[in-house]
Short mmCIF file of N, CA, C and O in Angstrom, two decimals:
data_model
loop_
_atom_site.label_atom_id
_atom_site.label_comp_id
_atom_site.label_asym_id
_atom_site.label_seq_id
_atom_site.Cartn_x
_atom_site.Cartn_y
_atom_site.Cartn_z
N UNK A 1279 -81.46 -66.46 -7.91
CA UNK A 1279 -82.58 -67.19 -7.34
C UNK A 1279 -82.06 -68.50 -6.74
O UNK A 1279 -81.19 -69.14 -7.33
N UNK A 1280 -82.64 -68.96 -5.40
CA UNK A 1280 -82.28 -69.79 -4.33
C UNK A 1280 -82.76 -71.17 -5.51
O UNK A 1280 -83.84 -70.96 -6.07
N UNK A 1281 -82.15 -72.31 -5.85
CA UNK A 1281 -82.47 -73.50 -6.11
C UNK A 1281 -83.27 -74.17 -5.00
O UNK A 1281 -82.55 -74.82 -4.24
N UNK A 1282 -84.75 -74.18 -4.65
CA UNK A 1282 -85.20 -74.53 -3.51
C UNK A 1282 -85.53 -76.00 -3.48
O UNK A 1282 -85.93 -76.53 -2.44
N UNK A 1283 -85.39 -76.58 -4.46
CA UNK A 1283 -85.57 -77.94 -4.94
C UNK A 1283 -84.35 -78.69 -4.05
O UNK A 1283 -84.58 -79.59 -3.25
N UNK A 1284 -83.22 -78.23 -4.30
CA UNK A 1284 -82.15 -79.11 -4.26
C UNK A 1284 -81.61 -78.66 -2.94
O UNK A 1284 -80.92 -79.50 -2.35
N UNK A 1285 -81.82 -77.36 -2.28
CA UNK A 1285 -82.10 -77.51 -0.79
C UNK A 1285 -82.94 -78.04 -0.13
O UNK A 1285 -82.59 -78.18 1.04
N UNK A 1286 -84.28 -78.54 -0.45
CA UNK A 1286 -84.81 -79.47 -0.01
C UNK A 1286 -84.72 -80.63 -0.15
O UNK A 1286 -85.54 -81.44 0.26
N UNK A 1287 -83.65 -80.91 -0.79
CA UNK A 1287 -83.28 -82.41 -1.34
C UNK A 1287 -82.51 -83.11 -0.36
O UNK A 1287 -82.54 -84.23 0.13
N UNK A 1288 -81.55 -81.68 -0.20
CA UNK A 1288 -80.25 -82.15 0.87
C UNK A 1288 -81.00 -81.93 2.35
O UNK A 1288 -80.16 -81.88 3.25
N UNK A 1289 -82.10 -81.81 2.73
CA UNK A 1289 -82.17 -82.20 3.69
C UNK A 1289 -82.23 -83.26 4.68
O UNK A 1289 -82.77 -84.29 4.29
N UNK A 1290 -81.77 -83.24 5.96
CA UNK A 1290 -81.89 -84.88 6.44
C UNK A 1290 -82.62 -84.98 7.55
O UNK A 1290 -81.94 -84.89 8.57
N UNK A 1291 -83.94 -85.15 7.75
CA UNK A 1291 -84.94 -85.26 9.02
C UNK A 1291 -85.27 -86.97 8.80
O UNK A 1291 -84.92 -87.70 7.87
N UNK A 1292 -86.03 -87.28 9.96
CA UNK A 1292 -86.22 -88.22 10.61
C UNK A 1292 -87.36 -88.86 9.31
O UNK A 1292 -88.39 -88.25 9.00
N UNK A 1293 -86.91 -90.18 8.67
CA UNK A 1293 -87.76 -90.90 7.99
C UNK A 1293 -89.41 -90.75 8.08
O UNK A 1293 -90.05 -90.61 7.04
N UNK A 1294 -89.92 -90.78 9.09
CA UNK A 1294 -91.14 -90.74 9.48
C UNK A 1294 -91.73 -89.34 9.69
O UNK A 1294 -92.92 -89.02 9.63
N UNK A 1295 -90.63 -88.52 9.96
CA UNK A 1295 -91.21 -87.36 9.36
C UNK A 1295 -91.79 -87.14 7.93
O UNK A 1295 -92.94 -86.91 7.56
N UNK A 1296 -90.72 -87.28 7.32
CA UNK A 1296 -91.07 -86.98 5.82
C UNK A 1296 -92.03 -88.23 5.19
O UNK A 1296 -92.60 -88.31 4.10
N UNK A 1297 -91.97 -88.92 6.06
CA UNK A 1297 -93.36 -89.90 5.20
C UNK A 1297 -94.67 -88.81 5.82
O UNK A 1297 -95.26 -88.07 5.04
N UNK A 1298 -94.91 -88.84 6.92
CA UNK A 1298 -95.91 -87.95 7.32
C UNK A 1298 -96.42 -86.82 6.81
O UNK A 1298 -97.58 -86.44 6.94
N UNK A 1299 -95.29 -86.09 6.03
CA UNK A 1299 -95.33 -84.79 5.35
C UNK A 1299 -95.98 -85.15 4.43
O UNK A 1299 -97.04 -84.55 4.22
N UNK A 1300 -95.46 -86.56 3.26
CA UNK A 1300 -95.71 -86.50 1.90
C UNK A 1300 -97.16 -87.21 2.19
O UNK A 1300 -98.01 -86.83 1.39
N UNK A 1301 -97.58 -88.07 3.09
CA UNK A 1301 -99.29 -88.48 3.32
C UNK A 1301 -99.72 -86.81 3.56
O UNK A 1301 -100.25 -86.24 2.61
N UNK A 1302 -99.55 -86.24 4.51
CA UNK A 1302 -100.42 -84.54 4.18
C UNK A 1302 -100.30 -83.68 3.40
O UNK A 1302 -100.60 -82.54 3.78
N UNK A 1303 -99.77 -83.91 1.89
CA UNK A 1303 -100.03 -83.21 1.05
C UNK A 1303 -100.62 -83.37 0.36
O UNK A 1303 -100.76 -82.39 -0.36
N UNK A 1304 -101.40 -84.54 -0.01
CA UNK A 1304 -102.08 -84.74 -0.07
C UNK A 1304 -103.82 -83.53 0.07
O UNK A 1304 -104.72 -83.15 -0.68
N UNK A 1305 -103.56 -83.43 1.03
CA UNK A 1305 -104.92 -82.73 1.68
C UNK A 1305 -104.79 -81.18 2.32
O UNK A 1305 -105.54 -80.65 3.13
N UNK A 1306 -103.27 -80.48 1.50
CA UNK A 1306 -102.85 -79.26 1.61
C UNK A 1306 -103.56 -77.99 0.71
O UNK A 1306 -103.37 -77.83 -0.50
N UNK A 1307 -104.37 -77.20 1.51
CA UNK A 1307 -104.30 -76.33 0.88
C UNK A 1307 -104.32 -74.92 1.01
O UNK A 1307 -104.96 -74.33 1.88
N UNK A 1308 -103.71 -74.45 0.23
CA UNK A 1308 -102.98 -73.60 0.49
C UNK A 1308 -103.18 -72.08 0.83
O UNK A 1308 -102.35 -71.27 1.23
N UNK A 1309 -104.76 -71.89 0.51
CA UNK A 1309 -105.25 -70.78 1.05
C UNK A 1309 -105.85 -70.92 2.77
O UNK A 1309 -106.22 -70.01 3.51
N UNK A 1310 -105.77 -72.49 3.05
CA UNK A 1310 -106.56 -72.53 4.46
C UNK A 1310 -105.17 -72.79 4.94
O UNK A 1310 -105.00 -72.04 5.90
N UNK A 1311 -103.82 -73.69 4.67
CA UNK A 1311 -103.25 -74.27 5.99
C UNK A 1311 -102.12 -72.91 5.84
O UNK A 1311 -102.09 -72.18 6.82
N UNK A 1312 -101.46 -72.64 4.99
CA UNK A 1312 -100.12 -71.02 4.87
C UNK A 1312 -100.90 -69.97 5.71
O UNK A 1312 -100.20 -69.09 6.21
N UNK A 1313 -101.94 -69.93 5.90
CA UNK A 1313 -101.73 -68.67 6.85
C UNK A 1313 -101.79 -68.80 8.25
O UNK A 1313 -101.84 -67.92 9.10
N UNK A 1314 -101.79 -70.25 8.40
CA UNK A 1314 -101.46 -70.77 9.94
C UNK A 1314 -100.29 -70.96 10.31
O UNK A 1314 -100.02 -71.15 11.49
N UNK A 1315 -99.12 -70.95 9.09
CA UNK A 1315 -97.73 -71.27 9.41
C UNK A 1315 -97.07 -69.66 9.32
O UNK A 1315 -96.40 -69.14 10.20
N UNK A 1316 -97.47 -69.03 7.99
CA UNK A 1316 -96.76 -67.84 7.87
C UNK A 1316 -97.51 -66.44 8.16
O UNK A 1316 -98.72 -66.53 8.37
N UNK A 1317 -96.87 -65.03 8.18
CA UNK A 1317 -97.87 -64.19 8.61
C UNK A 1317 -99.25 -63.74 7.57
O UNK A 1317 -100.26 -63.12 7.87
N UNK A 1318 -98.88 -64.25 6.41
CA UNK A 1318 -99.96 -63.86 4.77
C UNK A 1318 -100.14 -64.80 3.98
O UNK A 1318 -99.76 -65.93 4.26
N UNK A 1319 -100.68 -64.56 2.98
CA UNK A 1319 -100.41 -65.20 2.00
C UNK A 1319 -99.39 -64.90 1.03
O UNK A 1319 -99.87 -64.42 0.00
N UNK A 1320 -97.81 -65.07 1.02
CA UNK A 1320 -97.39 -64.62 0.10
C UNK A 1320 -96.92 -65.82 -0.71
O UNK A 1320 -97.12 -67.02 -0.55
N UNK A 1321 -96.17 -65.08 -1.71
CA UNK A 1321 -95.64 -65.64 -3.37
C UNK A 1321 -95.47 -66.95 -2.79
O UNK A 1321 -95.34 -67.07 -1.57
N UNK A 1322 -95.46 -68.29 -3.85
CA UNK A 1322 -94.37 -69.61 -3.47
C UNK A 1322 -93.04 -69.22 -3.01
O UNK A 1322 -92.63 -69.69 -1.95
N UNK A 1323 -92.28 -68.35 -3.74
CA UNK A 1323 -91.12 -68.46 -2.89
C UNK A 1323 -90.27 -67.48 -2.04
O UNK A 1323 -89.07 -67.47 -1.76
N UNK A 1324 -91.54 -66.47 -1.67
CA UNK A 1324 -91.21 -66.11 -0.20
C UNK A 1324 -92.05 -67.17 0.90
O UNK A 1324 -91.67 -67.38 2.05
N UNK A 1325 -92.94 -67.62 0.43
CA UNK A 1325 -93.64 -68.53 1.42
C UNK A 1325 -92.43 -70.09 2.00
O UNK A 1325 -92.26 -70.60 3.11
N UNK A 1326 -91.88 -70.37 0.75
CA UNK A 1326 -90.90 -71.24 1.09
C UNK A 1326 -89.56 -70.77 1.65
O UNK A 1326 -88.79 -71.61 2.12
N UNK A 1327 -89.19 -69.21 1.62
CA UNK A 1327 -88.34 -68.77 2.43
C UNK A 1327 -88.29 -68.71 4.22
O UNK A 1327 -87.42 -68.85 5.07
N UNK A 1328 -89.89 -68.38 4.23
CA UNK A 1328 -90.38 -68.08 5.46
C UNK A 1328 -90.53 -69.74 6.14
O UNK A 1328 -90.13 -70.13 7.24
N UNK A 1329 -91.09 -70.36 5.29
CA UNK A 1329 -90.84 -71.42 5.73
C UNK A 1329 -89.77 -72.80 5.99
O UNK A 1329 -89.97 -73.79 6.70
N UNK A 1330 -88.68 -72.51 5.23
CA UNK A 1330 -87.80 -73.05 5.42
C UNK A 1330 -86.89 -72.39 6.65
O UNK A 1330 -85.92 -73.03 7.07
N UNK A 1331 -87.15 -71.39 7.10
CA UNK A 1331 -86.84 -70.53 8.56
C UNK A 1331 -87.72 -71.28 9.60
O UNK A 1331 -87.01 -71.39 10.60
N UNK A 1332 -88.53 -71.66 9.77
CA UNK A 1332 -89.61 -72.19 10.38
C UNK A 1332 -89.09 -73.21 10.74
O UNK A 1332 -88.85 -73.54 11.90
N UNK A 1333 -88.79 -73.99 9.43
CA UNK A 1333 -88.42 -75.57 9.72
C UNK A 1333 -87.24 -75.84 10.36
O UNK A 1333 -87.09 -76.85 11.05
N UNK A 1334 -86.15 -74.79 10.11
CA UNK A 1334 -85.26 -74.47 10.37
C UNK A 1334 -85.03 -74.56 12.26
O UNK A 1334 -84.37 -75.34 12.94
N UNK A 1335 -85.91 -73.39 12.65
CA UNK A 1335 -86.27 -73.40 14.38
C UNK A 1335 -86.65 -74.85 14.99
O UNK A 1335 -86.35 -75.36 16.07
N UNK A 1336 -87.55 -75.37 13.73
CA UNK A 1336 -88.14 -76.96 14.62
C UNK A 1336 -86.95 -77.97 15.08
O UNK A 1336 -86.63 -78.65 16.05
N UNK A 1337 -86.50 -77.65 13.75
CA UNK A 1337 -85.52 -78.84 13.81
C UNK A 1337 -84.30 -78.67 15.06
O UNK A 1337 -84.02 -79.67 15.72
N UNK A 1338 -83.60 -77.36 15.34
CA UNK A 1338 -83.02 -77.03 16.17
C UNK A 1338 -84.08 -77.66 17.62
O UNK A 1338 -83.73 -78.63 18.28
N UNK A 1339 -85.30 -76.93 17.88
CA UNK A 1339 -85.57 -77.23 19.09
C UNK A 1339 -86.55 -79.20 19.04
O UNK A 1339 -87.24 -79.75 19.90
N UNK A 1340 -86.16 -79.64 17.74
CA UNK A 1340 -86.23 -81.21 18.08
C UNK A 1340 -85.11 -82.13 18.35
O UNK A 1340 -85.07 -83.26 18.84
N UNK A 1341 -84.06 -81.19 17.80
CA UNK A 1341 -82.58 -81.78 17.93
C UNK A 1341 -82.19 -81.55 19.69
O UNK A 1341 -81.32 -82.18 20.30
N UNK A 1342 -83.03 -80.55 20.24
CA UNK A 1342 -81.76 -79.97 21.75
C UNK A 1342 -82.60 -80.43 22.35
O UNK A 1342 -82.08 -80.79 23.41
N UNK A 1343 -84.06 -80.75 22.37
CA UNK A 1343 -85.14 -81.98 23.11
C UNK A 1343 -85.58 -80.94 24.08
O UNK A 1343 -85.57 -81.17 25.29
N UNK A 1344 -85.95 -79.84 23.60
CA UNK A 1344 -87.04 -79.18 24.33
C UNK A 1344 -88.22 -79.42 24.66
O UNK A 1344 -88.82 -79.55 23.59
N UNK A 1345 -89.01 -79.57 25.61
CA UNK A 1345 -90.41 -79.45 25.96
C UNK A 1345 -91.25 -79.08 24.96
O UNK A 1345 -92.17 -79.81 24.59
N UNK A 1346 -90.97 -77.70 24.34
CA UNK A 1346 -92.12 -76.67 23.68
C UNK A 1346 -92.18 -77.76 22.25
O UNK A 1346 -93.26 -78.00 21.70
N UNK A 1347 -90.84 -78.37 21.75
CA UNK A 1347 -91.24 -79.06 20.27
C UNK A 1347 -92.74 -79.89 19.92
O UNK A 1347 -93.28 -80.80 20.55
N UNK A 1348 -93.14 -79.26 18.77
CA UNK A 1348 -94.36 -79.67 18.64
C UNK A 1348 -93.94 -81.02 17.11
O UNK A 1348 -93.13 -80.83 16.21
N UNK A 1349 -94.78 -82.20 17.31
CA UNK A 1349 -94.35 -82.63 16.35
C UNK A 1349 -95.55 -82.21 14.80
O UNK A 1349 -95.30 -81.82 13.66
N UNK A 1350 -96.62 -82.48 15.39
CA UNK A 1350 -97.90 -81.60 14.58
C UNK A 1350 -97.26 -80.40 13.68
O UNK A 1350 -97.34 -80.59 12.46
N UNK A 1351 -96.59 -79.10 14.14
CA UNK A 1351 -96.41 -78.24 13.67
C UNK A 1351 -95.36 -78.52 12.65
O UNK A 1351 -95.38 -77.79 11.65
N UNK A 1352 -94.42 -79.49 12.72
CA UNK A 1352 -93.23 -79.60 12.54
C UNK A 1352 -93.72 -80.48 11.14
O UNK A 1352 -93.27 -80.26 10.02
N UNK A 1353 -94.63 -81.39 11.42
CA UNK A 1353 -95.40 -81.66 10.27
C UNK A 1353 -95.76 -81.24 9.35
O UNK A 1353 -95.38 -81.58 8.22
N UNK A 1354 -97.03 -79.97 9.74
CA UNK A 1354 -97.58 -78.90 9.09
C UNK A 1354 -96.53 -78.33 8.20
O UNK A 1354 -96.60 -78.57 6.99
N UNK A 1355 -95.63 -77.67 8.64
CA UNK A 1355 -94.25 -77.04 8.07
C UNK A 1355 -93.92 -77.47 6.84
O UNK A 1355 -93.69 -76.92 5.76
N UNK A 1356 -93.97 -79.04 7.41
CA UNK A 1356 -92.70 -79.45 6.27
C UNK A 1356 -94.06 -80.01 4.79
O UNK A 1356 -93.82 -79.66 3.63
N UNK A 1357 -94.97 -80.61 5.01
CA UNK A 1357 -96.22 -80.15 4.10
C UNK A 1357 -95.92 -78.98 3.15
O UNK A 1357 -95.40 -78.78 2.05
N UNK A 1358 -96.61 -78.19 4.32
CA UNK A 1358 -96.48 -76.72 3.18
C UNK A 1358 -95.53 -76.20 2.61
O UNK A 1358 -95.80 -75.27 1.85
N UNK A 1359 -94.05 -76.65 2.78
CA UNK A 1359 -92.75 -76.61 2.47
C UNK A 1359 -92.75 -77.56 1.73
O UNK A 1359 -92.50 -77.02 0.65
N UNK A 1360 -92.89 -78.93 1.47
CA UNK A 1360 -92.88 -79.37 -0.12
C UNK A 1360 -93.92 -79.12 -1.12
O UNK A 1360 -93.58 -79.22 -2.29
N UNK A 1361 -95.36 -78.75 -0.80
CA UNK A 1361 -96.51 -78.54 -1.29
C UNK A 1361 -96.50 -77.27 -2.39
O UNK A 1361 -96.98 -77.11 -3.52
N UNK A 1362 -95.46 -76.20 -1.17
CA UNK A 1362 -95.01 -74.76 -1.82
C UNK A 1362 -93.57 -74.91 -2.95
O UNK A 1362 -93.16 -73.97 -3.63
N UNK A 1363 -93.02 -76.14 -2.95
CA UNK A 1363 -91.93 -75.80 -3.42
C UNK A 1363 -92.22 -76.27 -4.69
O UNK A 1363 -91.66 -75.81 -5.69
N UNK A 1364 -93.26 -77.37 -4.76
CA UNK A 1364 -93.84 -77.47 -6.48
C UNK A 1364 -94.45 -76.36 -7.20
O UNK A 1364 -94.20 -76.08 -8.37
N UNK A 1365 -95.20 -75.80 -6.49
CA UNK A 1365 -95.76 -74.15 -7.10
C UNK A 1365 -94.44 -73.79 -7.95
O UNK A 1365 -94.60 -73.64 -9.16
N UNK A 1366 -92.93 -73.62 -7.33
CA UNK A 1366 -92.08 -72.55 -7.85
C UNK A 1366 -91.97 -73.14 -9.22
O UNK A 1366 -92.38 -74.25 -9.53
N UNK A 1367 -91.39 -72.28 -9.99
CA UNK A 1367 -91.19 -72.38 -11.75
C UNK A 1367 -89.97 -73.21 -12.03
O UNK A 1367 -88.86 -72.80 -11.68
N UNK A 1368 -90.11 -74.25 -12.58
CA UNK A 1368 -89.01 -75.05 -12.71
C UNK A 1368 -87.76 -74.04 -13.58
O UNK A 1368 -88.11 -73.36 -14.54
N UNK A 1369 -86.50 -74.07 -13.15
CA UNK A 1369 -85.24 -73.86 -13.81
C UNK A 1369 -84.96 -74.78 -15.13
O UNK A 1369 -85.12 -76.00 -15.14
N UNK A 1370 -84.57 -74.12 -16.07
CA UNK A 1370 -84.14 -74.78 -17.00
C UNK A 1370 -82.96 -75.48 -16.70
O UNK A 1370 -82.26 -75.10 -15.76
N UNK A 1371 -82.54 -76.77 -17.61
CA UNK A 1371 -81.56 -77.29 -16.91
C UNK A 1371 -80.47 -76.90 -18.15
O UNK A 1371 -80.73 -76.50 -19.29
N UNK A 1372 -79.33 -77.13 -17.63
CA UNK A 1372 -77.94 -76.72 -18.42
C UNK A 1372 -77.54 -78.12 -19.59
O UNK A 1372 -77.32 -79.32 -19.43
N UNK A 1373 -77.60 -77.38 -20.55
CA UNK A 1373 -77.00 -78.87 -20.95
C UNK A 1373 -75.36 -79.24 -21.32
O UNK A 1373 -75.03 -80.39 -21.60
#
């Protein structure tokens, strides 16, 4: 099983992104905004698979400064991508 915590840890986006994310989680939920990002409703952590693919595309087409980049969506994403990654079952830790 993917540690999805600590891949989202090491990520590095734009400050103001991730403030933006953590003000809309606030007001995430998860049966109305996941089926606007992914194709269903599935598990936390295929939903955070699918979506860390997602975030994955944004970031590429915010990095190469395409036209189509949406920053809204890119928002949305990363929301439901930390929102979903508390759902998953914490790992025991090693001692």
């Amino acid at each position: 099983m993917t540690d999805f915590r600590a891949l989202l840890a090491t990520l590095r986006r734009p400050r103001l992104l991730i403030r933006a994310a953590r003000c809309g989680m606030v007001d995430y939920r998860r049966d109305r905004d996941l089926k606007r990002l992914v194709e269903s409703t599935p598990s936390p952590e295929r939903a955070v698979t699918q979506l860390l693919a997602e975030e994955e595309r944004l970031e590429h087409v915010r990095r190469s400064g395409e036209a189509s980049y949406s920053v809204s969506r890119h928002i949305a994403v990363m929301i439901a991508l930390m929102s979903e990654v508390r759902l998953l079952p914490r790992s025991p830790k090693a001692i």
